[in-house]
Amino acid sequence: MAAKRQTKIERYRQRKELEARLLDVRRVMEGGQADDEVSRDFYLLNVQRWITVCLEEIEAIDQEVKILKNMDVLKQGPSHQPAQPSRHPMKPFILTRDALQARVLGAGYPSVPTMTVDDWYEQQKKRVLPDQSIPRKVAVEDNSDAKERDEEEKEKSAENDDEASLLKARNWDDWKDSHRRGYGNRQNMG
């Protein structure tokens, strides 16, 4: 294996040197300054290049022939894989339009309605107009009470701020002033 590797490396080096020399000679030939010796070198270098290409192709073909022979042997020989046990044939079954089919296939649409439109209208009518009087404003009043409570809590928390939280907030504000947005986020650069 090591000898094959060394020969491949040496052949690769020779091919690169040959192609470099061939390129130089080709430039001279295209320039029109070529005499008989330069044109002879050009053709000899071309022949040598194609000889190396042919040798590489012959080696590749030999490897493919070996692989194909091994594949033929494997196809003709008995397989070493365990045979799968034979299964009993399954009996066919037919779904009918009954409870079994409904369980398997479902209703055919995402959800079954829980009430009719008339039931929903009656429910809404009872909630909005309980005694044919003015609609309730309980929800609006609850909403305003919640807003007032939130405002009171914010005021109490602002009054109860201690020195440490104020210092922390000021330091954070100073840091934001001196560092642009996204500073230090180097992992997620786009």
N, CA and C atoms as an extended XYZ file, in Angstrom:
570
Properties=species:S:1:pos:R:3:atomname:S:1:resname:S:1:resid:I:1 pbc="F F F"
N         0.825       -1.200        0.000 N   MET     1
C         0.000        0.000        0.000 CA  MET     1
C         0.867        1.261        0.000 C   MET     1
N         1.913        1.236        0.821 N   ALA     2
C         2.771        2.414        0.896 CA  ALA     2
C         3.497        2.637       -0.431 C   ALA     2
N         3.918        1.536       -1.072 N   ALA     3
C         4.616        1.659       -2.353 CA  ALA     3
C         3.676        2.222       -3.413 C   ALA     3
N         2.414        1.742       -3.428 N   LYS     4
C         1.439        2.272       -4.389 CA  LYS     4
C         1.207        3.753       -4.155 C   LYS     4
N         1.127        4.117       -2.889 N   ARG     5
C         0.898        5.522       -2.560 CA  ARG     5
C         2.066        6.379       -3.041 C   ARG     5
N         3.288        5.899       -2.802 N   GLN     6
C         4.466        6.661       -3.224 CA  GLN     6
C         4.528        6.781       -4.749 C   GLN     6
N         4.183        5.702       -5.449 N   THR     7
C         4.206        5.794       -6.922 CA  THR     7
C         3.140        6.765       -7.420 C   THR     7
N         1.974        6.774       -6.777 N   LYS     8
C         0.936        7.727       -7.181 CA  LYS     8
C         1.375        9.157       -6.939 C   LYS     8
N         2.025        9.388       -5.791 N   ILE     9
C         2.503       10.740       -5.476 CA  ILE     9
C         3.571       11.163       -6.479 C   ILE     9
N         4.482       10.254       -6.794 N   GLU    10
C         5.541       10.574       -7.748 CA  GLU    10
C         4.964       10.828       -9.139 C   GLU    10
N         4.003       10.016       -9.549 N   ARG    11
C         3.360       10.214      -10.842 CA  ARG    11
C         2.634       11.551      -10.905 C   ARG    11
N         2.007       11.915       -9.800 N   TYR    12
C         1.302       13.200       -9.746 CA  TYR    12
C         2.281       14.358       -9.889 C   TYR    12
N         3.416       14.275       -9.193 N   ARG    13
C         4.445       15.328       -9.306 CA  ARG    13
C         4.954       15.432      -10.738 C   ARG    13
N         5.243       14.268      -11.342 N   GLN    14
C         5.753       14.276      -12.717 CA  GLN    14
C         4.722       14.879      -13.670 C   GLN    14
N         3.443       14.546      -13.446 N   ARG    15
C         2.405       15.075      -14.320 CA  ARG    15
C         2.309       16.594      -14.199 C   ARG    15
N         2.425       17.121      -12.982 N   LYS    16
C         2.366       18.570      -12.792 CA  LYS    16
C         3.556       19.256      -13.458 C   LYS    16
N         4.763       18.686      -13.315 N   GLU    17
C         5.938       19.258      -13.964 CA  GLU    17
C         5.781       19.214      -15.487 C   GLU    17
N         5.270       18.097      -15.986 N   LEU    18
C         5.066       17.937      -17.414 CA  LEU    18
C         4.065       18.958      -17.947 C   LEU    18
N         2.974       19.168      -17.207 N   GLU    19
C         1.984       20.152      -17.644 CA  GLU    19
C         2.542       21.571      -17.602 C   GLU    19
N         3.385       21.863      -16.605 N   ALA    20
C         3.990       23.199      -16.543 CA  ALA    20
C         4.924       23.419      -17.736 C   ALA    20
N         5.755       22.408      -18.041 N   ARG    21
C         6.658       22.527      -19.199 CA  ARG    21
C         5.868       22.639      -20.490 C   ARG    21
N         4.789       21.842      -20.586 N   LEU    22
C         3.954       21.875      -21.788 CA  LEU    22
C         3.309       23.245      -21.965 C   LEU    22
N         2.915       23.860      -20.891 N   LEU    23
C         2.315       25.193      -20.954 CA  LEU    23
C         3.328       26.227      -21.451 C   LEU    23
N         4.555       26.131      -20.938 N   ASP    24
C         5.598       27.066      -21.404 CA  ASP    24
C         5.877       26.894      -22.894 C   ASP    24
N         5.995       25.637      -23.322 N   VAL    25
C         6.295       25.379      -24.727 CA  VAL    25
C         5.119       25.813      -25.604 C   VAL    25
N         3.897       25.623      -25.121 N   ARG    26
C         2.709       26.023      -25.893 CA  ARG    26
C         2.700       27.537      -26.093 C   ARG    26
N         3.096       28.283      -25.062 N   ARG    27
C         3.152       29.743      -25.194 CA  ARG    27
C         4.152       30.160      -26.268 C   ARG    27
N         5.303       29.470      -26.294 N   VAL    28
C         6.317       29.786      -27.299 CA  VAL    28
C         5.786       29.441      -28.695 C   VAL    28
N         5.069       28.285      -28.783 N   MET    29
C         4.522       27.863      -30.082 CA  MET    29
C         3.473       28.861      -30.579 C   MET    29
N         2.617       29.331      -29.671 N   GLU    30
C         1.570       30.272      -30.068 CA  GLU    30
C         2.157       31.646      -30.406 C   GLU    30
N         3.302       31.949      -29.812 N   GLY    31
C         3.939       33.239      -30.074 CA  GLY    31
C         4.583       33.302      -31.459 C   GLY    31
N         4.754       32.164      -32.104 N   GLY    32
C         5.335       32.159      -33.447 CA  GLY    32
C         6.850       32.163      -33.424 C   GLY    32
N         7.501       31.982      -32.279 N   GLN    33
C         8.958       32.006      -32.184 CA  GLN    33
C         9.515       30.585      -32.068 C   GLN    33
N         8.776       29.595      -32.517 N   ALA    34
C         9.183       28.209      -32.331 CA  ALA    34
C        10.003       27.720      -33.516 C   ALA    34
N        11.130       27.086      -33.208 N   ASP    35
C        11.905       26.437      -34.245 CA  ASP    35
C        11.585       24.942      -34.213 C   ASP    35
N        12.324       24.146      -34.957 N   ASP    36
C        12.030       22.719      -35.061 CA  ASP    36
C        12.188       22.009      -33.721 C   ASP    36
N        13.182       22.373      -32.955 N   GLU    37
C        13.424       21.692      -31.667 CA  GLU    37
C        12.311       21.987      -30.667 C   GLU    37
N        11.822       23.215      -30.639 N   VAL    38
C        10.738       23.576      -29.720 CA  VAL    38
C         9.452       22.855      -30.113 C   VAL    38
N         9.170       22.773      -31.405 N   SER    39
C         7.956       22.069      -31.838 CA  SER    39
C         8.082       20.578      -31.553 C   SER    39
N         9.315       20.027      -31.695 N   ARG    40
C         9.539       18.614      -31.362 CA  ARG    40
C         9.292       18.386      -29.880 C   ARG    40
N         9.795       19.260      -29.007 N   ASP    41
C         9.563       19.152      -27.559 CA  ASP    41
C         8.068       19.246      -27.248 C   ASP    41
N         7.361       20.126      -27.947 N   PHE    42
C         5.925       20.282      -27.723 CA  PHE    42
C         5.186       18.979      -27.989 C   PHE    42
N         5.499       18.345      -29.120 N   TYR    43
C         4.802       17.105      -29.456 CA  TYR    43
C         5.209       15.970      -28.523 C   TYR    43
N         6.481       15.908      -28.158 N   LEU    44
C         6.924       14.868      -27.220 CA  LEU    44
C         6.274       15.037      -25.841 C   LEU    44
N         6.170       16.269      -25.398 N   LEU    45
C         5.530       16.519      -24.105 CA  LEU    45
C         4.047       16.142      -24.158 C   LEU    45
N         3.386       16.442      -25.265 N   ASN    46
C         1.983       16.043      -25.421 CA  ASN    46
C         1.839       14.533      -25.368 C   ASN    46
N         2.740       13.808      -26.051 N   VAL    47
C         2.688       12.338      -26.050 CA  VAL    47
C         2.923       11.817      -24.629 C   VAL    47
N         3.902       12.369      -23.918 N   GLN    48
C         4.174       11.927      -22.544 CA  GLN    48
C         2.975       12.190      -21.638 C   GLN    48
N         2.340       13.321      -21.818 N   ARG    49
C         1.169       13.651      -20.993 CA  ARG    49
C         0.051       12.639      -21.215 C   ARG    49
N        -0.204       12.320      -22.480 N   TRP    50
C        -1.278       11.378      -22.763 CA  TRP    50
C        -0.906        9.959      -22.333 C   TRP    50
N         0.370        9.632      -22.325 N   ILE    51
C         0.806        8.319      -21.813 CA  ILE    51
C         0.476        8.220      -20.328 C   ILE    51
N         0.750        9.272      -19.555 N   THR    52
C         0.441        9.231      -18.111 CA  THR    52
C        -1.065        9.166      -17.885 C   THR    52
N        -1.823        9.902      -18.700 N   VAL    53
C        -3.280        9.856      -18.557 CA  VAL    53
C        -3.786        8.442      -18.847 C   VAL    53
N        -3.248        7.810      -19.904 N   CYS    54
C        -3.672        6.454      -20.254 CA  CYS    54
C        -3.316        5.453      -19.169 C   CYS    54
N        -2.124        5.588      -18.568 N   LEU    55
C        -1.728        4.668      -17.483 CA  LEU    55
C        -2.675        4.792      -16.290 C   LEU    55
N        -3.040        6.017      -15.949 N   GLU    56
C        -3.976        6.220      -14.842 CA  GLU    56
C        -5.333        5.610      -15.163 C   GLU    56
N        -5.771        5.773      -16.403 N   GLU    57
C        -7.067        5.212      -16.799 CA  GLU    57
C        -7.034        3.690      -16.782 C   GLU    57
N        -5.923        3.105      -17.222 N   ILE    58
C        -5.807        1.639      -17.211 CA  ILE    58
C        -5.862        1.116      -15.783 C   ILE    58
N        -5.199        1.796      -14.846 N   GLU    59
C        -5.257        1.383      -13.436 CA  GLU    59
C        -6.685        1.466      -12.904 C   GLU    59
N        -7.384        2.533      -13.246 N   ALA    60
C        -8.761        2.685      -12.785 CA  ALA    60
C        -9.655        1.587      -13.362 C   ALA    60
N        -9.433        1.246      -14.632 N   ILE    61
C       -10.229        0.183      -15.265 CA  ILE    61
C        -9.941       -1.155      -14.606 C   ILE    61
N        -8.672       -1.433      -14.289 N   ASP    62
C        -8.333       -2.685      -13.604 CA  ASP    62
C        -9.042       -2.777      -12.255 C   ASP    62
N        -9.083       -1.678      -11.519 N   GLN    63
C        -9.779       -1.679      -10.232 CA  GLN    63
C       -11.269       -1.928      -10.428 C   GLN    63
N       -11.859       -1.332      -11.442 N   GLU    64
C       -13.283       -1.544      -11.704 CA  GLU    64
C       -13.566       -2.990      -12.078 C   GLU    64
N       -12.659       -3.612      -12.857 N   VAL    65
C       -12.850       -5.013      -13.240 CA  VAL    65
C       -12.840       -5.899      -12.000 C   VAL    65
N       -11.919       -5.643      -11.075 N   LYS    66
C       -11.873       -6.421       -9.825 CA  LYS    66
C       -13.172       -6.265       -9.045 C   LYS    66
N       -13.658       -5.041       -8.960 N   ILE    67
C       -14.899       -4.786       -8.214 CA  ILE    67
C       -16.072       -5.510       -8.870 C   ILE    67
N       -16.147       -5.456      -10.204 N   LEU    68
C       -17.249       -6.110      -10.912 CA  LEU    68
C       -17.194       -7.626      -10.749 C   LEU    68
N       -15.990       -8.203      -10.768 N   LYS    69
C       -15.860       -9.655      -10.543 CA  LYS    69
C       -16.348      -10.028       -9.149 C   LYS    69
N       -15.969       -9.217       -8.161 N   ASN    70
C       -16.425       -9.491       -6.796 CA  ASN    70
C       -17.948       -9.384       -6.695 C   ASN    70
N       -18.531       -8.423       -7.420 N   MET    71
C       -19.989       -8.284       -7.393 CA  MET    71
C       -20.661       -9.506       -8.012 C   MET    71
N       -20.076      -10.044       -9.112 N   ASP    72
C       -20.648      -11.238       -9.736 CA  ASP    72
C       -20.583      -12.427       -8.791 C   ASP    72
N       -19.469      -12.560       -8.079 N   VAL    73
C       -19.333      -13.661       -7.125 CA  VAL    73
C       -20.365      -13.531       -6.019 C   VAL    73
N       -20.573      -12.332       -5.543 N   LEU    74
C       -21.555      -12.125       -4.472 CA  LEU    74
C       -22.974      -12.401       -4.954 C   LEU    74
N       -23.278      -12.048       -6.198 N   LYS    75
C       -24.624      -12.286       -6.718 CA  LYS    75
C       -24.892      -13.769       -6.929 C   LYS    75
N       -23.870      -14.514       -7.377 N   GLN    76
C       -24.058      -15.927       -7.674 CA  GLN    76
C       -24.028      -16.786       -6.412 C   GLN    76
N       -23.246      -16.402       -5.433 N   GLY    77
C       -23.119      -17.191       -4.212 CA  GLY    77
C       -24.347      -17.079       -3.334 C   GLY    77
N       -24.478      -18.016       -2.394 N   PRO    78
C       -25.626      -17.947       -1.484 CA  PRO    78
C       -25.489      -16.755       -0.552 C   PRO    78
N       -26.614      -16.165       -0.273 N   SER    79
C       -26.572      -14.992        0.604 CA  SER    79
C       -26.458      -15.452        2.051 C   SER    79
N       -25.715      -14.725        2.808 N   HIS    80
C       -25.507      -15.057        4.215 CA  HIS    80
C       -26.491      -14.335        5.115 C   HIS    80
N       -27.467      -13.672        4.528 N   GLN    81
C       -28.449      -12.957        5.327 CA  GLN    81
C       -29.519      -13.936        5.798 C   GLN    81
N       -29.984      -13.784        7.024 N   PRO    82
C       -31.021      -14.696        7.500 CA  PRO    82
C       -32.319      -14.478        6.732 C   PRO    82
N       -32.957      -15.569        6.382 N   ALA    83
C       -34.209      -15.467        5.641 CA  ALA    83
C       -35.313      -14.988        6.570 C   ALA    83
N       -36.177      -14.159        6.041 N   GLN    84
C       -37.274      -13.654        6.855 CA  GLN    84
C       -38.340      -14.732        6.980 C   GLN    84
N       -38.882      -14.893        8.173 N   PRO    85
C       -39.915      -15.917        8.326 CA  PRO    85
C       -41.151      -15.543        7.510 C   PRO    85
N       -41.799      -16.559        6.963 N   SER    86
C       -42.978      -16.280        6.151 CA  SER    86
C       -44.134      -15.901        7.060 C   SER    86
N       -44.888      -14.947        6.619 N   ARG    87
C       -46.017      -14.467        7.402 CA  ARG    87
C       -47.298      -15.119        6.894 C   ARG    87
N       -48.219      -15.237        7.804 N   HIS    88
C       -49.522      -15.743        7.397 CA  HIS    88
C       -50.248      -14.634        6.648 C   HIS    88
N       -50.960      -14.979        5.605 N   PRO    89
C       -51.675      -13.926        4.875 CA  PRO    89
C       -52.761      -13.312        5.746 C   PRO    89
N       -52.871      -12.011        5.638 N   MET    90
C       -53.869      -11.306        6.431 CA  MET    90
C       -55.232      -11.408        5.763 C   MET    90
N       -56.249      -11.503        6.581 N   LYS    91
C       -57.609      -11.571        6.063 CA  LYS    91
C       -58.065      -10.147        5.720 C   LYS    91
N       -58.688       -9.970        4.596 N   PRO    92
C       -59.178       -8.628        4.260 CA  PRO    92
C       -60.369       -8.262        5.142 C   PRO    92
N       -60.502       -7.002        5.416 N   PHE    93
C       -61.642       -6.542        6.197 CA  PHE    93
C       -62.254       -5.338        5.511 C   PHE    93
N       -63.527       -5.159        5.745 N   ILE    94
C       -64.261       -4.083        5.094 CA  ILE    94
C       -64.826       -3.166        6.165 C   ILE    94
N       -64.588       -1.882        6.002 N   LEU    95
C       -65.164       -0.907        6.919 CA  LEU    95
C       -66.591       -0.603        6.473 C   LEU    95
N       -67.479       -0.624        7.407 N   THR    96
C       -68.855       -0.271        7.087 CA  THR    96
C       -69.185        1.051        7.733 C   THR    96
N       -70.303        1.609        7.351 N   ARG    97
C       -70.693        2.905        7.891 CA  ARG    97
C       -71.352        2.700        9.246 C   ARG    97
N       -70.504        2.514       10.227 N   ASP    98
C       -71.024        2.359       11.586 CA  ASP    98
C       -70.047        2.998       12.562 C   ASP    98
N       -70.141        2.626       13.810 N   ALA    99
C       -69.314        3.245       14.848 CA  ALA    99
C       -67.831        2.968       14.619 C   ALA    99
N       -67.496        1.784       14.103 N   LEU   100
C       -66.091        1.460       13.850 CA  LEU   100
C       -65.497        2.423       12.817 C   LEU   100
N       -66.224        2.673       11.754 N   GLN   101
C       -65.747        3.599       10.736 CA  GLN   101
C       -65.622        5.007       11.302 C   GLN   101
N       -66.529        5.418       12.126 N   ALA   102
C       -66.463        6.746       12.718 CA  ALA   102
C       -65.248        6.874       13.632 C   ALA   102
N       -64.916        5.799       14.355 N   ARG   103
C       -63.734        5.855       15.226 CA  ARG   103
C       -62.453        5.934       14.406 C   ARG   103
N       -62.397        5.218       13.299 N   VAL   104
C       -61.180        5.183       12.494 CA  VAL   104
C       -61.025        6.460       11.679 C   VAL   104
N       -62.061        6.839       10.959 N   LEU   105
C       -61.954        7.962       10.041 CA  LEU   105
C       -62.276        9.298       10.673 C   LEU   105
N       -62.947        9.315       11.789 N   GLY   106
C       -63.316       10.567       12.430 CA  GLY   106
C       -64.550       11.145       11.775 C   GLY   106
N       -64.872       12.347       12.175 N   ALA   107
C       -66.093       12.976       11.694 CA  ALA   107
C       -65.929       13.534       10.279 C   ALA   107
N       -64.702       13.747        9.834 N   GLY   108
C       -64.492       14.297        8.500 CA  GLY   108
C       -64.256       15.782        8.514 C   GLY   108
N       -64.415       16.429        9.646 N   TYR   109
C       -64.127       17.852        9.773 CA  TYR   109
C       -63.500       18.060       11.145 C   TYR   109
N       -62.815       19.191       11.368 N   PRO   110
C       -61.992       19.357       12.565 CA  PRO   110
C       -62.740       19.250       13.887 C   PRO   110
N       -63.905       19.848       14.005 N   SER   111
C       -64.574       19.800       15.294 CA  SER   111
C       -66.082       19.740       15.099 C   SER   111
N       -66.705       19.102       16.032 N   VAL   112
C       -68.149       18.973       15.980 CA  VAL   112
C       -68.747       20.177       16.696 C   VAL   112
N       -69.768       20.814       16.143 N   PRO   113
C       -70.350       21.973       16.827 CA  PRO   113
C       -70.983       21.562       18.151 C   PRO   113
N       -70.794       22.406       19.153 N   THR   114
C       -71.324       22.093       20.481 CA  THR   114
C       -72.691       22.708       20.714 C   THR   114
N       -73.072       23.701       19.925 N   MET   115
C       -74.399       24.303       20.057 CA  MET   115
C       -74.845       24.834       18.708 C   MET   115
N       -76.123       25.026       18.584 N   THR   116
C       -76.657       25.558       17.340 CA  THR   116
C       -76.561       27.071       17.353 C   THR   116
N       -76.830       27.679       16.228 N   VAL   117
C       -76.782       29.131       16.125 CA  VAL   117
C       -77.868       29.741       17.010 C   VAL   117
N       -79.032       29.103       17.046 N   ASP   118
C       -80.112       29.617       17.899 CA  ASP   118
C       -79.719       29.571       19.372 C   ASP   118
N       -79.072       28.467       19.806 N   ASP   119
C       -78.628       28.376       21.202 CA  ASP   119
C       -77.630       29.478       21.522 C   ASP   119
N       -76.694       29.734       20.608 N   TRP   120
C       -75.693       30.769       20.838 CA  TRP   120
C       -76.370       32.134       20.936 C   TRP   120
N       -77.324       32.396       20.055 N   TYR   121
C       -78.023       33.675       20.085 CA  TYR   121
C       -78.764       33.858       21.404 C   TYR   121
N       -79.423       32.818       21.882 N   GLU   122
C       -80.123       32.901       23.162 CA  GLU   122
C       -79.144       33.191       24.296 C   GLU   122
N       -77.986       32.538       24.265 N   GLN   123
C       -76.976       32.762       25.314 CA  GLN   123
C       -76.483       34.206       25.281 C   GLN   123
N       -76.196       34.718       24.095 N   GLN   124
C       -75.736       36.096       23.984 CA  GLN   124
C       -76.818       37.079       24.428 C   GLN   124
N       -78.025       36.781       24.085 N   LYS   125
C       -79.132       37.650       24.442 CA  LYS   125
C       -79.302       37.712       25.959 C   LYS   125
N       -79.134       36.585       26.651 N   LYS   126
C       -79.257       36.568       28.105 CA  LYS   126
C       -78.114       37.349       28.755 C   LYS   126
N       -76.911       37.238       28.165 N   ARG   127
C       -75.763       37.907       28.770 CA  ARG   127
C       -75.828       39.421       28.533 C   ARG   127
N       -76.157       39.854       27.337 N   VAL   128
C       -76.163       41.273       27.008 CA  VAL   128
C       -77.436       41.950       27.514 C   VAL   128
N       -78.561       41.380       27.293 N   LEU   129
C       -79.827       41.976       27.705 CA  LEU   129
C       -80.519       41.057       28.720 C   LEU   129
N       -80.101       41.096       29.985 N   PRO   130
C       -80.653       40.137       30.942 CA  PRO   130
C       -82.164       40.302       31.142 C   PRO   130
N       -82.640       41.508       31.331 N   ASP   131
C       -84.073       41.720       31.557 CA  ASP   131
C       -84.600       42.780       30.600 C   ASP   131
N       -84.148       42.740       29.367 N   GLN   132
C       -84.516       43.728       28.365 CA  GLN   132
C       -84.173       45.139       28.845 C   GLN   132
N       -83.138       45.225       29.623 N   SER   133
C       -82.713       46.538       30.114 CA  SER   133
C       -81.417       46.929       29.415 C   SER   133
N       -80.744       47.938       29.955 N   ILE   134
C       -79.518       48.458       29.369 CA  ILE   134
C       -78.410       47.400       29.531 C   ILE   134
N       -77.532       47.214       28.545 N   PRO   135
C       -76.456       46.218       28.659 CA  PRO   135
C       -75.560       46.524       29.848 C   PRO   135
N       -75.039       45.452       30.397 N   ARG   136
C       -74.156       45.595       31.569 CA  ARG   136
C       -72.841       46.241       31.182 C   ARG   136
N       -72.259       47.001       32.092 N   LYS   137
C       -70.949       47.606       31.882 CA  LYS   137
C       -69.966       47.065       32.907 C   LYS   137
N       -70.206       45.853       33.366 N   VAL   138
C       -69.358       45.255       34.394 CA  VAL   138
C       -67.953       45.026       33.855 C   VAL   138
N       -67.864       44.583       32.634 N   ALA   139
C       -66.550       44.288       32.065 CA  ALA   139
C       -65.721       45.563       31.942 C   ALA   139
N       -66.355       46.670       31.562 N   VAL   140
C       -65.626       47.933       31.417 CA  VAL   140
C       -65.160       48.424       32.774 C   VAL   140
N       -66.022       48.308       33.773 N   GLU   141
C       -65.648       48.759       35.118 CA  GLU   141
C       -64.507       47.912       35.666 C   GLU   141
N       -64.540       46.601       35.430 N   ASP   142
C       -63.458       45.726       35.895 CA  ASP   142
C       -62.151       46.110       35.227 C   ASP   142
N       -62.222       46.463       33.964 N   ASN   143
C       -61.038       46.838       33.217 CA  ASN   143
C       -60.415       48.114       33.785 C   ASN   143
N       -61.245       49.113       34.107 N   SER   144
C       -60.714       50.370       34.641 CA  SER   144
C       -60.155       50.164       36.041 C   SER   144
N       -60.797       49.289       36.843 N   ASP   145
C       -60.267       48.994       38.178 CA  ASP   145
C       -58.895       48.333       38.070 C   ASP   145
N       -58.713       47.451       37.129 N   ALA   146
C       -57.426       46.778       36.963 CA  ALA   146
C       -56.350       47.782       36.559 C   ALA   146
N       -56.693       48.734       35.690 N   LYS   147
C       -55.714       49.742       35.280 CA  LYS   147
C       -55.307       50.616       36.457 C   LYS   147
N       -56.285       50.997       37.275 N   GLU   148
C       -55.974       51.832       38.445 CA  GLU   148
C       -55.076       51.085       39.413 C   GLU   148
N       -55.353       49.794       39.619 N   ARG   149
C       -54.517       48.992       40.535 CA  ARG   149
C       -53.090       48.900       40.003 C   ARG   149
N       -52.932       48.702       38.695 N   ASP   150
C       -51.589       48.620       38.118 CA  ASP   150
C       -50.833       49.924       38.308 C   ASP   150
N       -51.503       51.043       38.099 N   GLU   151
C       -50.851       52.342       38.269 CA  GLU   151
C       -50.429       52.545       39.722 C   GLU   151
N       -51.266       52.143       40.663 N   GLU   152
C       -50.932       52.282       42.086 CA  GLU   152
C       -49.728       51.422       42.445 C   GLU   152
N       -49.683       50.208       41.908 N   GLU   153
C       -48.542       49.329       42.199 CA  GLU   153
C       -47.254       49.909       41.638 C   GLU   153
N       -47.320       50.502       40.442 N   LYS   154
C       -46.128       51.110       39.857 CA  LYS   154
C       -45.633       52.274       40.712 C   LYS   154
N       -46.567       53.079       41.207 N   GLU   155
C       -46.171       54.208       42.048 CA  GLU   155
C       -45.540       53.723       43.342 C   GLU   155
N       -46.117       52.692       43.952 N   LYS   156
C       -45.548       52.162       45.197 CA  LYS   156
C       -44.160       51.590       44.964 C   LYS   156
N       -43.989       50.886       43.846 N   SER   157
C       -42.668       50.306       43.584 CA  SER   157
C       -41.643       51.401       43.309 C   SER   157
N       -42.064       52.499       42.674 N   ALA   158
C       -41.148       53.604       42.420 CA  ALA   158
C       -40.752       54.288       43.720 C   ALA   158
N       -41.699       54.393       44.646 N   GLU   159
C       -41.398       55.009       45.927 CA  GLU   159
C       -40.493       54.122       46.777 C   GLU   159
N       -40.632       52.826       46.633 N   ASN   160
C       -39.879       51.893       47.479 CA  ASN   160
C       -38.543       51.470       46.870 C   ASN   160
N       -38.126       52.094       45.762 N   ASP   161
C       -36.837       51.720       45.159 CA  ASP   161
C       -35.717       52.028       46.133 C   ASP   161
N       -34.832       51.085       46.291 N   ASP   162
C       -33.697       51.305       47.175 CA  ASP   162
C       -32.493       51.767       46.359 C   ASP   162
N       -31.418       52.053       47.047 N   GLU   163
C       -30.215       52.602       46.412 CA  GLU   163
C       -29.614       51.626       45.410 C   GLU   163
N       -29.639       50.340       45.734 N   ALA   164
C       -28.988       49.352       44.871 CA  ALA   164
C       -29.677       49.276       43.510 C   ALA   164
N       -30.999       49.249       43.503 N   SER   165
C       -31.693       49.150       42.219 CA  SER   165
C       -31.529       50.437       41.417 C   SER   165
N       -31.511       51.589       42.075 N   LEU   166
C       -31.282       52.848       41.361 CA  LEU   166
C       -29.888       52.891       40.759 C   LEU   166
N       -28.886       52.435       41.539 N   LEU   167
C       -27.515       52.415       41.046 CA  LEU   167
C       -27.387       51.475       39.845 C   LEU   167
N       -28.043       50.331       39.956 N   LYS   168
C       -28.002       49.366       38.859 CA  LYS   168
C       -28.644       49.953       37.593 C   LYS   168
N       -29.762       50.627       37.737 N   ALA   169
C       -30.444       51.227       36.597 CA  ALA   169
C       -29.590       52.326       35.972 C   ALA   169
N       -28.940       53.125       36.800 N   ARG   170
C       -28.089       54.197       36.270 CA  ARG   170
C       -26.880       53.632       35.534 C   ARG   170
N       -26.258       52.585       36.115 N   ASN   171
C       -25.105       51.949       35.458 CA  ASN   171
C       -25.504       51.353       34.106 C   ASN   171
N       -26.665       50.735       34.067 N   TRP   172
C       -27.141       50.150       32.826 CA  TRP   172
C       -27.380       51.236       31.784 C   TRP   172
N       -27.935       52.348       32.205 N   ASP   173
C       -28.185       53.455       31.298 CA  ASP   173
C       -26.872       54.028       30.776 C   ASP   173
N       -25.862       54.158       31.630 N   ASP   174
C       -24.554       54.643       31.192 CA  ASP   174
C       -23.917       53.675       30.193 C   ASP   174
N       -24.047       52.402       30.471 N   TRP   175
C       -23.460       51.393       29.576 CA  TRP   175
C       -24.120       51.459       28.206 C   TRP   175
N       -25.423       51.626       28.177 N   LYS   176
C       -26.128       51.711       26.906 CA  LYS   176
C       -25.730       52.969       26.141 C   LYS   176
N       -25.400       54.041       26.837 N   ASP   177
C       -24.970       55.267       26.165 CA  ASP   177
C       -23.611       55.086       25.497 C   ASP   177
N       -22.718       54.323       26.129 N   SER   178
C       -21.353       54.197       25.619 CA  SER   178
C       -21.171       53.019       24.656 C   SER   178
N       -22.130       52.133       24.521 N   HIS   179
C       -22.012       50.977       23.633 CA  HIS   179
C       -23.169       50.995       22.639 C   HIS   179
N       -22.821       50.807       21.385 N   ARG   180
C       -23.867       50.794       20.371 CA  ARG   180
C       -24.652       49.493       20.464 C   ARG   180
N       -25.807       49.476       19.834 N   ARG   181
C       -26.691       48.312       19.875 CA  ARG   181
C       -26.022       47.139       19.164 C   ARG   181
N       -26.036       45.961       19.784 N   GLY   182
C       -25.438       44.774       19.203 CA  GLY   182
C       -23.976       44.610       19.551 C   GLY   182
N       -23.423       45.477       20.384 N   TYR   183
C       -22.019       45.391       20.759 CA  TYR   183
C       -21.785       44.097       21.532 C   TYR   183
N       -20.783       43.343       21.134 N   GLY   184
C       -20.423       42.135       21.851 CA  GLY   184
C       -21.136       40.897       21.366 C   GLY   184
N       -22.061       41.043       20.465 N   ASN   185
C       -22.790       39.883       19.963 CA  ASN   185
C       -22.073       39.402       18.710 C   ASN   185
N       -20.959       38.742       18.869 N   ARG   186
C       -20.142       38.329       17.734 CA  ARG   186
C       -20.554       36.957       17.204 C   ARG   186
N       -21.259       36.155       17.986 N   GLN   187
C       -21.609       34.807       17.551 CA  GLN   187
C       -22.688       34.820       16.482 C   GLN   187
N       -23.587       35.764       16.520 N   ASN   188
C       -24.716       35.774       15.603 CA  ASN   188
C       -24.551       36.790       14.477 C   ASN   188
N       -23.325       37.005       14.050 N   MET   189
C       -23.113       37.968       12.964 CA  MET   189
C       -23.721       37.420       11.684 C   MET   189
N       -24.414       38.266       10.967 N   GLY   190
C       -25.101       37.804        9.766 CA  GLY   190
C       -24.329       38.053        8.525 C   GLY   190
